[in-house]
Short mmCIF file of C-alpha atoms and ligand atoms in Angstrom, two decimals:
data_model
loop_
_atom_site.label_atom_id
_atom_site.label_comp_id
_atom_site.label_asym_id
_atom_site.label_seq_id
_atom_site.Cartn_x
_atom_site.Cartn_y
_atom_site.Cartn_z
CA UNK A 20 113.82 147.35 238.74
CA UNK A 21 113.72 148.70 235.19
CA UNK A 22 114.18 152.34 234.21
CA UNK A 23 110.45 152.83 234.71
CA UNK A 24 110.54 151.84 238.37
CA UNK A 25 108.58 148.64 237.73
CA UNK A 26 110.03 145.11 237.97
CA UNK A 27 110.96 143.93 234.43
CA UNK A 28 108.82 140.78 234.67
CA UNK A 29 105.75 142.87 235.61
CA UNK A 30 106.41 145.16 232.65
CA UNK A 31 106.65 142.18 230.31
CA UNK A 32 103.42 140.69 231.62
CA UNK A 33 101.56 144.02 231.40
CA UNK A 34 102.85 144.51 227.87
CA UNK A 35 101.69 141.05 226.90
CA UNK A 36 98.29 141.58 228.46
CA UNK A 37 97.57 145.04 227.09
CA UNK A 38 98.96 144.68 223.57
CA UNK A 39 99.94 147.47 221.22
CA UNK A 40 99.49 150.97 222.69
CA UNK A 41 98.24 149.50 225.92
CA UNK A 42 101.30 150.23 228.02
CA UNK A 43 103.21 153.51 227.95
CA UNK A 44 106.67 153.53 229.48
CA UNK A 45 108.43 156.30 227.64
CA UNK A 46 108.74 159.43 229.83
CA UNK A 47 107.41 161.71 227.09
CA UNK A 48 104.40 159.45 226.49
CA UNK A 49 103.67 159.32 230.21
CA UNK A 50 104.06 163.10 230.71
CA UNK A 51 100.38 164.03 230.07
CA UNK A 52 99.34 161.54 232.77
CA UNK A 53 101.84 162.93 235.27
CA UNK A 54 100.28 166.28 236.07
CA UNK A 55 96.80 167.80 236.39
CA UNK A 56 95.72 170.49 233.88
CA UNK A 57 96.27 173.31 236.39
CA UNK A 58 99.82 171.99 236.88
CA UNK A 59 99.47 172.07 240.65
CA UNK A 60 100.03 168.40 241.46
CA UNK A 61 103.04 167.11 239.53
CA UNK A 62 103.93 163.44 239.82
CA UNK A 63 106.01 160.79 238.04
CA UNK A 64 104.28 157.60 236.91
CA UNK A 65 106.33 154.42 236.56
CA UNK A 66 104.24 153.68 233.48
CA UNK A 67 100.71 154.10 232.20
CA UNK A 68 98.46 151.09 231.62
CA UNK A 69 95.59 151.63 229.17
CA UNK A 70 93.32 148.61 229.39
CA UNK A 71 90.45 148.26 226.93
CA UNK A 72 88.17 145.93 228.90
CA UNK A 73 87.05 145.21 232.44
CA UNK A 74 88.86 141.87 232.29
CA UNK A 75 92.09 143.68 231.44
CA UNK A 76 91.59 146.12 234.34
CA UNK A 77 91.12 143.14 236.67
CA UNK A 78 94.28 141.49 235.35
CA UNK A 79 96.32 144.69 235.71
CA UNK A 80 95.17 144.99 239.34
CA UNK A 81 95.97 141.31 239.95
CA UNK A 82 99.47 141.65 238.50
CA UNK A 83 100.21 144.83 240.45
CA UNK A 84 98.97 143.23 243.62
CA UNK A 85 101.34 140.28 243.19
CA UNK A 86 104.22 142.68 242.57
CA UNK A 87 103.24 145.10 245.38
CA UNK A 88 102.89 148.02 242.95
CA UNK A 89 100.35 150.73 243.74
CA UNK A 90 97.84 152.02 241.20
CA UNK A 91 96.43 155.46 240.44
CA UNK A 92 93.19 155.27 238.43
CA UNK A 93 92.78 158.14 236.00
CA UNK A 94 90.01 159.39 233.69
CA UNK A 95 89.96 162.77 231.95
CA UNK A 96 92.34 164.16 234.59
CA UNK A 97 90.24 167.30 235.09
CA UNK A 98 89.82 167.01 238.87
CA UNK A 99 90.62 170.02 241.00
CA UNK A 100 92.04 168.21 244.04
CA UNK A 101 94.91 166.16 242.54
CA UNK A 102 93.06 162.89 243.09
CA UNK A 103 94.19 161.27 239.84
CA UNK A 104 97.85 162.26 239.84
CA UNK A 105 100.60 159.82 240.86
CA UNK A 106 103.14 160.74 243.51
CA UNK A 107 106.73 161.65 242.66
CA UNK A 108 108.26 158.26 243.53
CA UNK A 109 108.24 156.98 239.93
CA UNK A 110 106.89 153.66 241.31
CA UNK A 111 103.15 154.06 240.83
CA UNK A 112 101.29 152.74 237.82
CA UNK A 113 98.71 155.09 236.34
CA UNK A 114 95.67 153.14 235.19
CA UNK A 115 93.99 155.16 232.46
CA UNK A 116 90.41 154.15 231.68
CA UNK A 117 90.33 156.29 228.51
CA UNK A 118 90.20 153.35 226.10
CA UNK A 119 87.07 151.96 227.74
CA UNK A 120 84.74 154.48 226.15
CA UNK A 121 81.75 152.58 224.76
CA UNK A 122 78.13 153.58 225.21
CA UNK A 123 76.79 150.07 225.70
CA UNK A 124 73.05 150.69 225.81
CA UNK A 125 70.45 153.44 226.07
CA UNK A 126 66.82 152.97 227.04
CA UNK A 127 64.80 156.15 226.33
CA UNK A 128 61.67 154.89 228.11
CA UNK A 129 63.30 153.29 231.14
CA UNK A 130 65.54 156.41 231.12
CA UNK A 131 68.81 154.55 231.59
CA UNK A 132 72.13 154.36 229.85
CA UNK A 133 74.99 151.90 230.30
CA UNK A 134 78.42 153.36 229.65
CA UNK A 135 82.05 152.50 230.22
CA UNK A 136 84.26 154.48 232.57
CA UNK A 137 86.28 156.17 229.82
CA UNK A 138 83.25 157.78 228.15
CA UNK A 139 83.64 161.54 228.09
CA UNK A 140 80.79 163.24 230.00
CA UNK A 141 79.96 165.38 226.96
CA UNK A 142 79.63 162.22 224.82
CA UNK A 143 77.16 160.83 227.37
CA UNK A 144 75.17 164.07 227.22
CA UNK A 145 75.21 163.96 223.39
CA UNK A 146 74.02 160.34 223.26
CA UNK A 147 71.19 161.18 225.66
CA UNK A 148 70.28 164.24 223.60
CA UNK A 149 70.21 162.19 220.37
CA UNK A 150 67.58 160.02 222.06
CA UNK A 151 65.60 163.10 223.18
CA UNK A 152 66.66 162.68 226.82
CA UNK A 153 68.95 164.56 229.19
CA UNK A 154 71.94 163.42 231.19
CA UNK A 155 72.06 166.31 233.64
CA UNK A 156 75.60 166.28 235.04
CA UNK A 157 77.22 169.36 233.52
CA UNK A 158 80.31 171.44 234.30
CA UNK A 159 83.06 173.37 232.57
CA UNK A 160 85.34 170.32 232.18
CA UNK A 161 82.66 168.09 230.62
CA UNK A 162 84.49 168.00 227.26
CA UNK A 163 87.37 166.05 228.84
CA UNK A 164 86.05 164.65 232.13
CA UNK A 165 85.16 160.97 232.01
CA UNK A 166 82.38 158.93 233.60
CA UNK A 167 84.78 156.98 235.84
CA UNK A 168 86.17 160.18 237.35
CA UNK A 169 82.73 161.75 237.53
CA UNK A 170 81.57 158.79 239.64
CA UNK A 171 84.77 158.41 241.62
CA UNK A 172 84.53 162.05 242.67
CA UNK A 173 80.70 162.17 242.88
CA UNK A 174 81.01 165.33 240.84
CA UNK A 175 78.50 168.14 241.06
CA UNK A 176 78.23 171.01 238.59
CA UNK A 177 75.54 173.43 237.57
CA UNK A 178 72.42 171.23 237.62
CA UNK A 179 72.73 169.73 241.10
CA UNK A 180 69.95 171.97 242.36
CA UNK A 181 67.38 170.12 240.30
CA UNK A 182 68.88 166.70 239.62
CA UNK A 183 71.28 166.08 242.50
CA UNK A 184 74.95 165.09 242.50
CA UNK A 185 76.33 162.22 240.41
CA UNK A 186 75.34 159.84 243.21
CA UNK A 187 71.65 160.51 242.45
CA UNK A 188 72.19 159.60 238.83
CA UNK A 189 73.95 156.24 239.17
CA UNK A 190 71.68 153.20 239.14
CA UNK A 191 74.23 150.45 238.68
CA UNK A 192 77.97 150.04 238.92
CA UNK A 193 80.71 147.64 237.90
CA UNK A 194 83.91 147.85 239.92
CA UNK A 195 87.22 146.06 240.07
CA UNK A 196 88.32 145.50 243.66
CA UNK A 197 91.85 145.64 245.02
CA UNK A 198 92.04 141.83 245.00
CA UNK A 199 91.44 141.83 241.24
CA UNK A 200 87.87 140.56 241.42
CA UNK A 201 85.08 142.14 239.39
CA UNK A 202 81.77 143.05 241.04
CA UNK A 203 79.05 143.43 238.44
CA UNK A 204 76.11 145.46 239.71
CA UNK A 205 75.08 146.85 236.34
CA UNK A 206 71.38 146.72 237.05
CA UNK A 207 69.15 149.22 235.21
CA UNK A 208 66.59 149.31 238.02
CA UNK A 209 65.03 152.43 239.40
CA UNK A 210 64.14 150.60 242.59
CA UNK A 211 66.44 148.01 244.09
CA UNK A 212 66.32 147.64 247.82
CA UNK A 213 67.78 144.16 247.98
CA UNK A 214 70.59 144.20 250.49
CA UNK A 215 73.32 146.77 250.97
CA UNK A 216 73.48 149.46 248.33
CA UNK A 217 77.24 148.85 248.05
CA UNK A 218 77.72 151.01 244.98
CA UNK A 219 77.36 154.09 247.19
CA UNK A 220 80.67 153.19 248.84
CA UNK A 221 82.53 153.58 245.59
CA UNK A 222 80.78 156.74 244.39
CA UNK A 223 82.92 159.58 245.71
CA UNK A 224 85.68 157.31 247.02
CA UNK A 225 88.16 158.79 244.52
CA UNK A 226 89.58 155.46 243.41
CA UNK A 227 90.69 154.49 246.90
CA UNK A 228 88.26 151.60 247.44
CA UNK A 229 87.87 150.14 243.95
CA UNK A 230 88.07 151.02 240.27
CA UNK A 231 84.86 151.97 238.48
CA UNK A 232 84.83 150.31 235.05
CA UNK A 233 81.22 150.83 233.91
CA UNK A 234 77.94 152.26 235.14
CA UNK A 235 74.24 152.42 234.48
CA UNK A 236 73.27 156.09 234.58
CA UNK A 237 69.87 157.62 235.11
CA UNK A 238 68.55 159.91 232.38
CA UNK A 239 65.73 162.40 232.76
CA UNK A 240 63.11 163.75 230.34
CA UNK A 241 64.60 166.59 228.33
CA UNK A 242 63.06 169.97 229.20
CA UNK A 243 61.75 171.39 225.91
CA UNK A 244 61.77 174.96 227.13
CA UNK A 245 64.61 176.62 228.98
CA UNK A 246 64.98 180.17 230.14
CA UNK A 247 68.29 181.68 231.18
CA UNK A 248 68.72 185.03 232.90
CA UNK A 249 71.56 187.08 234.33
CA UNK A 250 70.57 189.39 237.16
CA UNK A 251 72.59 192.06 238.93
CA UNK A 252 71.99 192.07 242.68
CA UNK A 253 73.34 194.54 245.23
CA UNK A 254 74.46 192.02 247.85
CA UNK A 255 74.24 188.34 248.88
CA UNK A 256 71.18 189.05 251.08
CA UNK A 257 69.34 190.26 248.00
CA UNK A 258 70.53 187.15 246.13
CA UNK A 259 68.90 185.04 248.85
CA UNK A 260 65.64 186.92 248.41
CA UNK A 261 65.82 186.31 244.66
CA UNK A 262 66.33 182.60 245.36
CA UNK A 263 63.26 182.55 247.59
CA UNK A 264 61.21 184.38 244.94
CA UNK A 265 62.36 181.90 242.29
CA UNK A 266 61.44 178.98 244.54
CA UNK A 267 57.98 180.49 245.04
CA UNK A 268 57.37 181.43 241.42
CA UNK A 269 59.27 178.79 239.46
CA UNK A 270 59.35 175.81 241.81
CA UNK A 271 61.24 172.78 240.64
CA UNK A 272 61.77 174.18 237.15
CA UNK A 273 64.88 175.90 238.61
CA UNK A 274 67.90 174.07 237.25
CA UNK A 275 70.70 176.38 238.21
CA UNK A 276 71.14 179.31 240.54
CA UNK A 277 74.72 180.52 240.33
CA UNK A 278 76.31 183.44 242.14
CA UNK A 279 79.12 185.36 240.42
CA UNK A 280 81.14 188.16 241.99
CA UNK A 281 82.38 191.26 240.23
CA UNK A 282 85.95 189.95 240.54
CA UNK A 283 85.02 186.97 238.32
CA UNK A 284 83.59 189.30 235.67
CA UNK A 285 86.76 191.38 235.77
CA UNK A 286 88.88 188.26 235.20
CA UNK A 287 86.61 187.19 232.32
CA UNK A 288 87.01 190.54 230.63
CA UNK A 289 90.75 190.73 231.21
CA UNK A 290 91.75 187.20 230.21
CA UNK A 291 89.02 186.02 227.84
CA UNK A 292 87.90 189.37 226.42
CA UNK A 293 84.37 188.53 227.55
CA UNK A 294 82.51 191.55 228.91
CA UNK A 295 79.39 191.16 231.03
CA UNK A 296 76.18 192.16 229.25
CA UNK A 297 75.26 194.09 232.40
CA UNK A 298 76.92 197.17 233.92
CA UNK A 299 79.38 196.32 236.73
CA UNK A 300 77.64 195.07 239.85
CA UNK A 301 79.04 193.63 243.09
CA UNK A 302 77.18 190.36 242.45
CA UNK A 303 75.25 188.64 239.68
CA UNK A 304 73.00 185.62 239.56
CA UNK A 305 72.80 183.24 236.64
CA UNK A 306 69.42 181.57 236.79
CA UNK A 307 68.24 178.77 234.54
CA UNK A 308 64.86 177.08 234.49
CA UNK A 309 63.57 174.28 232.31
CA UNK A 310 60.27 172.54 231.67
CA UNK A 311 58.60 170.25 229.19
CA UNK A 312 55.43 172.30 229.52
CA UNK A 313 54.90 175.67 227.87
CA UNK A 314 54.28 178.86 229.81
CA UNK A 315 57.75 178.95 231.38
CA UNK A 316 58.73 182.27 229.82
CA UNK A 317 55.72 184.03 231.32
CA UNK A 318 56.48 182.57 234.73
CA UNK A 319 60.15 183.65 234.53
CA UNK A 320 59.22 187.12 233.35
CA UNK A 321 56.78 187.38 236.24
CA UNK A 322 59.41 186.43 238.82
CA UNK A 323 62.05 188.70 237.32
CA UNK A 324 59.59 191.59 237.22
CA UNK A 325 58.82 191.04 240.87
CA UNK A 326 62.44 190.98 242.08
CA UNK A 327 63.35 194.00 239.93
CA UNK A 328 60.43 195.97 241.25
CA UNK A 329 61.39 195.19 244.83
CA UNK A 330 64.99 196.21 244.17
CA UNK A 331 66.36 192.77 245.05
CA UNK A 332 67.71 192.75 241.49
CA UNK A 333 68.79 196.04 239.98
CA UNK A 334 69.26 194.98 236.38
CA UNK A 335 68.83 191.87 234.30
CA UNK A 336 68.91 190.20 230.94
CA UNK A 337 66.71 187.29 229.89
CA UNK A 338 68.24 185.35 227.00
CA UNK A 339 66.28 185.73 223.76
CA UNK A 340 67.87 182.78 221.99
CA UNK A 341 69.82 179.59 222.60
CA UNK A 342 72.96 181.38 221.45
CA UNK A 343 72.45 184.15 223.97
CA UNK A 344 71.86 181.61 226.75
CA UNK A 345 75.04 179.78 225.69
CA UNK A 346 76.88 183.10 225.82
CA UNK A 347 75.77 183.63 229.43
CA UNK A 348 76.87 180.12 230.36
CA UNK A 349 80.15 180.71 228.50
CA UNK A 350 80.88 183.45 231.00
CA UNK A 351 80.17 181.23 233.97
CA UNK A 352 82.13 178.28 232.66
CA UNK A 353 85.29 180.21 231.82
CA UNK A 354 85.83 181.74 235.25
CA UNK A 355 88.15 178.94 236.39
CA UNK A 356 90.29 179.24 233.27
CA UNK A 357 90.57 183.03 233.64
CA UNK A 358 91.42 182.64 237.31
CA UNK A 359 94.29 180.33 236.30
CA UNK A 360 95.59 182.96 233.80
CA UNK A 361 95.59 185.51 236.55
CA UNK A 362 98.22 183.67 238.56
CA UNK A 363 98.21 181.83 241.85
CA UNK A 364 94.98 181.21 243.69
CA UNK A 365 93.91 179.16 246.68
CA UNK A 366 90.86 177.16 245.72
CA UNK A 367 87.98 176.50 248.03
CA UNK A 368 84.93 174.39 247.42
CA UNK A 369 82.88 174.98 250.50
CA UNK A 370 79.26 174.58 251.43
CA UNK A 371 77.29 176.16 254.23
CA UNK A 372 73.56 176.17 254.95
CA UNK A 373 72.01 178.37 252.24
CA UNK A 374 70.58 181.05 254.57
CA UNK A 375 74.05 181.44 256.14
CA UNK A 376 75.72 182.43 252.84
CA UNK A 377 75.65 186.21 253.39
CA UNK A 378 77.04 185.89 256.92
CA UNK A 379 79.65 183.38 255.77
CA UNK A 380 80.85 185.71 253.01
CA UNK A 381 81.10 188.62 255.40
CA UNK A 382 83.02 186.55 257.97
CA UNK A 383 85.37 185.07 255.38
CA UNK A 384 86.11 188.49 253.85
CA UNK A 385 86.86 189.84 257.31
CA UNK A 386 89.10 186.91 258.24
CA UNK A 387 91.01 187.33 254.99
CA UNK A 388 91.43 191.08 255.35
CA UNK A 389 92.83 190.58 258.86
CA UNK A 390 94.81 187.38 258.37
CA UNK A 391 96.05 187.69 254.79
CA UNK A 392 96.07 191.34 253.72
CA UNK A 393 96.62 191.93 250.00
CA UNK A 394 94.71 188.84 248.90
CA UNK A 395 91.54 189.11 246.79
CA UNK A 396 88.56 186.76 247.03
CA UNK A 397 87.21 185.58 243.67
CA UNK A 398 83.85 184.16 244.64
CA UNK A 399 81.47 182.27 242.39
CA UNK A 400 79.54 179.05 242.56
CA UNK A 401 76.39 177.15 243.07
CA UNK A 402 74.48 179.31 245.53
CA UNK A 403 71.30 177.28 245.11
CA UNK A 404 73.20 174.31 246.59
CA UNK A 405 74.90 176.36 249.30
CA UNK A 406 78.20 175.64 247.50
CA UNK A 407 80.61 178.49 246.86
CA UNK A 408 84.04 178.56 245.31
CA UNK A 409 85.54 181.10 247.67
CA UNK A 410 88.81 181.21 245.76
CA UNK A 411 91.53 183.57 246.91
CA UNK A 412 93.91 185.29 244.50
CA UNK A 413 97.32 185.54 246.11
CA UNK A 414 100.79 186.89 245.49
CA UNK A 415 104.17 185.18 246.06
CA UNK A 416 104.31 186.55 249.61
CA UNK A 417 101.21 184.65 250.73
CA UNK A 418 101.10 181.24 252.38
CA UNK A 419 98.42 179.21 250.62
CA UNK A 420 98.10 176.53 253.34
CA UNK A 421 97.51 179.23 255.97
CA UNK A 422 94.85 180.87 253.78
CA UNK A 423 93.21 177.47 253.29
CA UNK A 424 93.01 176.95 257.03
CA UNK A 425 91.77 180.45 257.63
CA UNK A 426 88.85 180.04 255.19
CA UNK A 427 88.06 176.54 256.46
CA UNK A 428 87.99 177.84 260.04
CA UNK A 429 85.21 180.18 258.96
CA UNK A 430 83.43 177.27 257.23
CA UNK A 431 83.59 175.31 260.51
CA UNK A 432 81.94 178.18 262.34
CA UNK A 433 78.97 177.81 260.02
CA UNK A 434 78.87 173.99 260.30
CA UNK A 435 79.79 173.71 256.63
CA UNK A 436 81.85 171.34 254.51
CA UNK A 437 85.39 171.91 253.19
CA UNK A 438 84.51 170.10 249.99
CA UNK A 439 81.05 170.33 248.54
CA UNK A 440 81.79 168.81 245.15
CA UNK A 441 85.48 168.61 244.19
CA UNK A 442 86.47 165.95 246.68
CA UNK A 443 89.56 165.57 248.86
CA UNK A 444 92.16 164.17 246.44
CA UNK A 445 95.61 164.96 247.78
CA UNK A 446 94.85 168.67 248.14
CA UNK A 447 92.59 168.42 251.20
CA UNK A 448 93.86 165.28 252.95
CA UNK A 449 95.26 167.10 255.96
CA UNK A 450 92.34 169.47 256.21
CA UNK A 451 89.89 166.55 256.18
CA UNK A 452 91.82 164.78 258.93
CA UNK A 453 91.94 167.99 260.94
CA UNK A 454 88.24 168.75 260.68
CA UNK A 455 86.24 165.52 260.51
CA UNK A 456 85.23 163.89 263.77
CA UNK A 457 87.70 161.19 264.91
CA UNK A 458 84.96 158.53 264.79
CA UNK A 459 84.20 159.44 261.16
CA UNK A 460 87.88 159.21 260.24
CA UNK A 461 88.17 155.87 262.07
CA UNK A 462 85.19 154.50 260.17
CA UNK A 463 86.67 155.67 256.87
CA UNK A 464 89.92 153.91 257.73
CA UNK A 465 88.08 150.68 258.58
CA UNK A 466 86.35 150.76 255.20
CA UNK A 467 89.64 151.39 253.42
CA UNK A 468 91.37 148.54 255.29
CA UNK A 469 88.48 146.15 254.59
CA UNK A 470 88.44 146.82 250.87
CA UNK A 471 92.10 147.53 250.19
CA UNK A 472 94.10 145.92 253.01
CA UNK A 473 97.44 146.30 251.21
CA UNK A 474 96.89 149.93 250.27
CA UNK A 475 97.22 149.34 246.53
CA UNK A 476 94.58 151.75 245.31
CA UNK A 477 95.37 155.46 245.02
CA UNK A 478 97.39 155.70 248.25
CA UNK A 479 97.60 159.10 249.89
CA UNK A 480 94.32 160.30 248.42
CA UNK A 481 91.37 161.10 250.74
CA UNK A 482 93.23 159.48 253.67
CA UNK A 483 96.92 159.49 254.60
CA UNK A 484 97.24 155.75 253.84
C1 MLT B 507 83.13 175.51 238.88
O1 MLT B 507 82.05 175.47 239.49
O2 MLT B 507 83.30 176.22 237.88
C2 MLT B 507 84.27 174.70 239.41
O3 MLT B 507 83.72 173.63 240.13
C3 MLT B 507 85.04 175.52 240.36
C4 MLT B 507 86.42 175.93 240.42
O4 MLT B 507 87.13 176.03 239.42
O5 MLT B 507 86.90 176.26 241.55
ZN1 ZN B 508 81.71 174.15 241.00
#
């Protein structure tokens, strides 16, 4: 073994293959790849391989396979579950897809776009916008997150309500398998029912079944009119009534329906100096609608008028300009960052049936007050998808694993999911095993063994293998 934890002949062959800047072995150079941005999942890579083509990815996998070295695929490293971080052994190779960042093709009529895994999500959005189209996946980390990670984690974000998760927006996929072979399914077809839809296996598999190297993404027509409003609501029941009114009055123009608690606004003011435009309220809703047709503003004003008159919303602001709308979204998107400034928190990414949200919140608050006194829930998230980030601010005296279990126990009572959009990574491996049915876990294991029999790809993520 060399100082990096890799056999010297493997290092030499990787160096040869990847050329200048393609292989990082120096500890300082590898440091940014060793830990997630929240600094919760530290690891120690043996080295970092930075291939610039699919063929190079396949060769790296082939070489590692021969040498019995495990690989951790990594994109923008913005995940919230530690899925792209190596373990502490110093024997895993991080495979960064960042150099594979080409937009290969864009078809504005067929509404498709072929991109490489290292493309930053924001760059994909910008390319679509330049062609007058929309790539709808959007979330706070989009300036760093990459397509490969977006697909590997089936990421969600703020537009899922209208356009679905990443899975709904992937038409074709190219993956490198654990045996080093390349499967090219880069078809730009909107309908393709020929045989197994195998790409679905890799979407959301967090790099444990194969390595995504390129994809054909689905674009949508760009709404020419958008309306963004922030509404103060007295309680989650009222928020549900506002959602129903929006569904009635605004139909499928609703793009986002986000719930934000007062705690989140307090953190925004304290750590980002961003005050809410509305007086303090226990809950707020951030609603966005979009349409290519005119008349949207009247419809939104009508719905807002209705919910204000009924008292389901007690106050509200409808953005008058793009800048004002961006300001409202700026609040929503900086909650996570402000939460991190505040100190330690236990993150949750749960979903429950939408009508059960008020009862879930009440039950979770009660469980927390009884089981972990002194903790503070910081709740926000994608209420229109039934997905809440029921994050818990804790002090040094609190046991984060116990709080995690306590909140997930409540989720189970409502037949919910312990990860709606962030994935399992290493953070939720034990919780997944504890809560999924044994037959589901056995099936997952069979898939893993079939596709990666030697356990080379991202071991310890999603499953304990
Ligand atoms: C968000 O919706 O802002 C993130 O997915 C949630 C988080 O930071 O917990
Ligand atoms: Zn989220």
